[in-house]
Coordinates of C-alpha atoms in Angstrom, one line a residue:
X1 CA 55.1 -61.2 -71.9
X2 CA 53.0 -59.7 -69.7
X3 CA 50.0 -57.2 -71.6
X4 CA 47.7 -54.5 -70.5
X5 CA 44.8 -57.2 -69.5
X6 CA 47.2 -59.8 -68.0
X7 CA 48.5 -56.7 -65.7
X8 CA 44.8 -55.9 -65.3
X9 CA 44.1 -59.1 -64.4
X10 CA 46.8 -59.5 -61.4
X11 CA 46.4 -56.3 -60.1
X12 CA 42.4 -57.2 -59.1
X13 CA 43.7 -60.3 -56.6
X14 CA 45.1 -59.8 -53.6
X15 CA 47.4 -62.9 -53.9
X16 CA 48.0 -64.8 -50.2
X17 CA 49.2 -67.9 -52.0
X18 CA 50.7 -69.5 -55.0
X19 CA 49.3 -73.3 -55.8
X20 CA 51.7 -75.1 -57.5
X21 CA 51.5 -78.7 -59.4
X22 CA 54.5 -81.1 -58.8
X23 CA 55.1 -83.6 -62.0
X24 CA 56.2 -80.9 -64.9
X25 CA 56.4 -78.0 -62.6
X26 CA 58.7 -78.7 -59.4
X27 CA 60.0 -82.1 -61.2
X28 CA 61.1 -83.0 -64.9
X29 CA 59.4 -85.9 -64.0
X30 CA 57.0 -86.2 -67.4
X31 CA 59.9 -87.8 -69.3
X32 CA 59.9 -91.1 -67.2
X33 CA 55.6 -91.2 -66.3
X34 CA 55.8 -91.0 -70.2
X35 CA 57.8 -94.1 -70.6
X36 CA 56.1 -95.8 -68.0
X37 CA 52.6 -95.6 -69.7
X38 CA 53.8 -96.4 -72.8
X39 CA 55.6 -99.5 -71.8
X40 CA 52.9 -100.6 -69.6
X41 CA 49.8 -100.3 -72.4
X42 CA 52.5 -102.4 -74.8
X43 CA 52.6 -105.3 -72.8
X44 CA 48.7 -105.2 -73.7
X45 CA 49.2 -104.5 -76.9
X46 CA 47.7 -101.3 -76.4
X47 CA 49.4 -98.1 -78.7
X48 CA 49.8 -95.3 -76.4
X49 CA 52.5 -92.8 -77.4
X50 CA 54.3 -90.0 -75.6
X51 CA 52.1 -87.1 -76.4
X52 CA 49.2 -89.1 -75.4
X53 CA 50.8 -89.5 -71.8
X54 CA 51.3 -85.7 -71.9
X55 CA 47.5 -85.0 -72.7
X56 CA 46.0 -87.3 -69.9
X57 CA 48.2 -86.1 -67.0
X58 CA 47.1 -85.1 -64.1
X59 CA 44.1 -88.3 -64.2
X60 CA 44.3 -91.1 -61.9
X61 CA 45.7 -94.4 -63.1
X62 CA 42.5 -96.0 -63.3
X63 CA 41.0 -92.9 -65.1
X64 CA 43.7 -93.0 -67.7
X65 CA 43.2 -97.2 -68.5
X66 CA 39.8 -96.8 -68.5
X67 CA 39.7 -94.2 -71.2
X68 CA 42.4 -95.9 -73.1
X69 CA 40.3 -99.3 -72.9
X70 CA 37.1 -97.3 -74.4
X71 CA 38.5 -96.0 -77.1
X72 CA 41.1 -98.9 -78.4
X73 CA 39.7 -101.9 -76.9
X74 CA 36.0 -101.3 -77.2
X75 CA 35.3 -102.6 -73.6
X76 CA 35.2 -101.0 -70.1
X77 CA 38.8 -101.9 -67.9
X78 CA 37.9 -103.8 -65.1
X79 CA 39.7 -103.0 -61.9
X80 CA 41.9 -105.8 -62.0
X81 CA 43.0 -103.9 -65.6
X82 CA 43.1 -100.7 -63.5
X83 CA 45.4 -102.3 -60.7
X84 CA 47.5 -104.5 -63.0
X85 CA 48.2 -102.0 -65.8
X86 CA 48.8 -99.5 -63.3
X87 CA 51.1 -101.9 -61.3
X88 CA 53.2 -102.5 -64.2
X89 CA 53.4 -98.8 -65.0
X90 CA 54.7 -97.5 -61.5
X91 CA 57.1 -100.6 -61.0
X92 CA 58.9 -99.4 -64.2
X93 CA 58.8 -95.7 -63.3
X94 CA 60.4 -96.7 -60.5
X95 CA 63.1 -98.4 -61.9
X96 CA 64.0 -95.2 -63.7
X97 CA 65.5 -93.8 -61.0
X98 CA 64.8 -90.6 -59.4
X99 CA 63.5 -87.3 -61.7
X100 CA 65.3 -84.3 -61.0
X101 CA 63.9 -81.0 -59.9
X102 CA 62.8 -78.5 -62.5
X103 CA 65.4 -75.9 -63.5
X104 CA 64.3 -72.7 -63.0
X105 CA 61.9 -73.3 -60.5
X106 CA 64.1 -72.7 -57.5
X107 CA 64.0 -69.2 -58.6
X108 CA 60.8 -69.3 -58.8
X109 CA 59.9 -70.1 -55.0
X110 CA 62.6 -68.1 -53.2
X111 CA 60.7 -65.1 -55.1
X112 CA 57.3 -66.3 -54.0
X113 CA 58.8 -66.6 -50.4
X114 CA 60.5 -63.7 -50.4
X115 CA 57.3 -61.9 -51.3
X116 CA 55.3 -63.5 -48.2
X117 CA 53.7 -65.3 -49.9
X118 CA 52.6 -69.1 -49.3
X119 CA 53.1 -72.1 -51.1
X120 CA 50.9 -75.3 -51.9
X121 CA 51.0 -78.2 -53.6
X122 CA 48.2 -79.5 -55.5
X123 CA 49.1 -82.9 -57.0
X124 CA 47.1 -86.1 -57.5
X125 CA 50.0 -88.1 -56.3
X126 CA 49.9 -90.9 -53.9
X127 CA 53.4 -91.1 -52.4
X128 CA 53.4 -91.7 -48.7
X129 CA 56.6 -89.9 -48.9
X130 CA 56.2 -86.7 -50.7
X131 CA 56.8 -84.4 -48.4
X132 CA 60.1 -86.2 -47.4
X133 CA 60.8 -85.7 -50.7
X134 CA 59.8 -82.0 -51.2
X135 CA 62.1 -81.4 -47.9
X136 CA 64.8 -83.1 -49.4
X137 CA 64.4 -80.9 -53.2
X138 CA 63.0 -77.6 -51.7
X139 CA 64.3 -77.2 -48.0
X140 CA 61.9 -75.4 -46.0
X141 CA 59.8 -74.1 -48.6
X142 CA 56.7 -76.4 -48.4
X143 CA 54.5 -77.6 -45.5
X144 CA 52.6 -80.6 -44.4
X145 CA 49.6 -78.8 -44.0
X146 CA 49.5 -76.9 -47.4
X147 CA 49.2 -79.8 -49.7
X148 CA 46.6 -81.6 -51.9
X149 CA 47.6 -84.9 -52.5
X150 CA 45.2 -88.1 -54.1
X151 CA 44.1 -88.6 -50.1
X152 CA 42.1 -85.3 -49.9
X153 CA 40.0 -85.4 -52.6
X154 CA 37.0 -88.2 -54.2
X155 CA 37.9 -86.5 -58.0
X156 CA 41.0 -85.3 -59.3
X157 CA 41.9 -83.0 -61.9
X158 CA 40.1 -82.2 -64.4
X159 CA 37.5 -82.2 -61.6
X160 CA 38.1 -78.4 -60.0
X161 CA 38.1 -80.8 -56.7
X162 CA 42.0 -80.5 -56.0
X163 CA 42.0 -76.3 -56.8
X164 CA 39.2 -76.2 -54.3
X165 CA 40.5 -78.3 -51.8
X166 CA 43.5 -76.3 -51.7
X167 CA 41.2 -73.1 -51.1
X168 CA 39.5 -74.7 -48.4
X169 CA 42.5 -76.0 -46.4
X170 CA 44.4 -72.2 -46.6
X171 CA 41.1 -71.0 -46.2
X172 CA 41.5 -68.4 -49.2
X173 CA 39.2 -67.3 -51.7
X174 CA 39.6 -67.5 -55.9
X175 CA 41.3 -64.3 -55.9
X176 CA 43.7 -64.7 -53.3
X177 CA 45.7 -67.4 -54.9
X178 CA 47.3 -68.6 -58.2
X179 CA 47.8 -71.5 -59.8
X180 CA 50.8 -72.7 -62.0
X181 CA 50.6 -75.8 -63.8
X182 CA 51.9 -77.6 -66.8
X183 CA 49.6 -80.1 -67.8
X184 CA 46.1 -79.3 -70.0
X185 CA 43.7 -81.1 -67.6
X186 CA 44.8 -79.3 -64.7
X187 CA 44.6 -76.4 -66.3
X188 CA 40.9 -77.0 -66.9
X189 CA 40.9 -78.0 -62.8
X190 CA 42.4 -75.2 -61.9
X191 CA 40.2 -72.5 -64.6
X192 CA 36.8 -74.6 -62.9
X193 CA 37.8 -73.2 -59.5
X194 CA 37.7 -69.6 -60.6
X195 CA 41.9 -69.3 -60.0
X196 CA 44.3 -67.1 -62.0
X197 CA 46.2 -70.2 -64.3
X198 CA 49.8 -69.8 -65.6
X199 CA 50.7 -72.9 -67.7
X200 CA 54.4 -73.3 -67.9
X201 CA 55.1 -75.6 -70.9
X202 CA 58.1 -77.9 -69.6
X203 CA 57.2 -80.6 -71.9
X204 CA 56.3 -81.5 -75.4
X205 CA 52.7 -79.9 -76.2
X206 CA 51.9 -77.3 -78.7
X207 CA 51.6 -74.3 -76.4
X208 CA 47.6 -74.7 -77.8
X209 CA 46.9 -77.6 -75.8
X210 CA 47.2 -75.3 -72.9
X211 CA 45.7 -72.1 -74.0
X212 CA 42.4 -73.5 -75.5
X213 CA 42.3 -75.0 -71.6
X214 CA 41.4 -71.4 -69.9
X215 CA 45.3 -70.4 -69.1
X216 CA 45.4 -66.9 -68.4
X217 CA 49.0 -66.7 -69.2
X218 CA 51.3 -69.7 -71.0
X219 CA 54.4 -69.8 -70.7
X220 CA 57.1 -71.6 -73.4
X221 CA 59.6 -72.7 -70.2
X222 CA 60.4 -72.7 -66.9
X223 CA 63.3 -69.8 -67.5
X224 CA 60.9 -67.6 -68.9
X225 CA 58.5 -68.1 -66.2
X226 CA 61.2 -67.1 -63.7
X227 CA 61.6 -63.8 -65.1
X228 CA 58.2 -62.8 -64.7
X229 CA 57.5 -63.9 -61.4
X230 CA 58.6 -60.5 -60.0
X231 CA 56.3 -58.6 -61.9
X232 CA 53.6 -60.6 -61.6
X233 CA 53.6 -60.8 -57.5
X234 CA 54.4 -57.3 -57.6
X235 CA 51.0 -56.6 -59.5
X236 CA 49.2 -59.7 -57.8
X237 CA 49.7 -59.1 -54.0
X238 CA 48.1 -55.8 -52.2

């Protein structure tokens, strides 16, 4: 998987840190946001599909209704759409019970620990108990102080915003850190803010949603991820 320029590539950082997203990378979350959307734009009678759920993550709620109002309604949401739409949406997610974590990824993070190497999260949720939640899936393996959640930043992906603020808080440059993400717009975030990308397909895009995005290396799954990582912290880090 990994070619002469990809090898070329990681052995010019000098990696400190690995940025990870959270829905379609730590959690096989997608399946159920998916759902939600697409229940919540039919009780407008709004056609929103599975794929289209796929293409837009990584947008805010209000973001996502707005775009879909311009194209299929012909009007601007207002932000009583934004807040009922997206009320509807996360009361049904919800009710789908808990998503479980990623396979794969475990292996994914002991090597990246292992290695010395820190982690972050970079996510445009809201949850007021994420990091409860991290603790609970990934014991000891995340801290309070190296995440990005929606109450850091003005933008959020596709807006480099998130990748930066990341940066900032580890106080790292471009080429100390890499990013691994799932979703197309936060590839595009994550290319903006000058970062090595590796898009791990967990869900159902065409592996050319991601590429055209900026990824310097995609990845068809979560397994074949995994059995690069060694090789590609082993070139990244000095």
């Amino acid at each position: 998987m990994l070619n002469h320029n990809i090898k070329a590539a990681l052995s010019s950082l000098d990696l400190r840190a690995v940025l990870f997203d959270m829905d379609g990378v730590l959690y096989d979350s997608m399946p159920f946001h998916a759902k939600a959307w697409v229940y919540a734009f039919a009780q407008e009678g709004v056609t929103f599909s599975d794929y289209d759920v796929y293409m837009r993550e990584g947008m805010t709620g209000s973001s996502t209704v707005e775009e879909v109002f311009l194209a299929q309604l012909n009007r601007r949401a207002t932000e009583e759409d934004c807040q009922r739409i997206y009320r509807v949406k996360s009361d049904y997610f919800e009710s789908l019970g808990e998503a479980g974590e990623m396979p794969h990824v475990d292996e994914v993070l002991s090597c990246v620990k292992a290695n010395g190497v820190d982690r972050y999260i970079v996510t445009g949720s809201g949850q007021r108990t994420l990091f409860d939640k991290l603790e609970h899936s990934y014991p000891e393996m995340f801290d309070k102080r190296q995440m990005v959640t929606a109450y850091d930043v003005k933008k959020g992906k596709p807006d480099p915003e998130p990748y930066l603020m990341a940066l900032k808080k580890g106080g790292l440059q471009p080429n100390q850190a890499i990013v691994v993400e799932n979703a197309p717009l936060g590839v595009r975030s994550a290319v903006a803010a000058g970062i090595f990308t590796i898009a791990v397909n967990t869900g159902i895009l065409r592996n050319e949603e991601l590429e055209k995005e900026g990824a310097n290396i995609v990845y068809p799954s979560m397994k074949a991820f995994a059995e690069d990582i060694p090789e590609i912290i082993s070139l990244a880090k000095k």
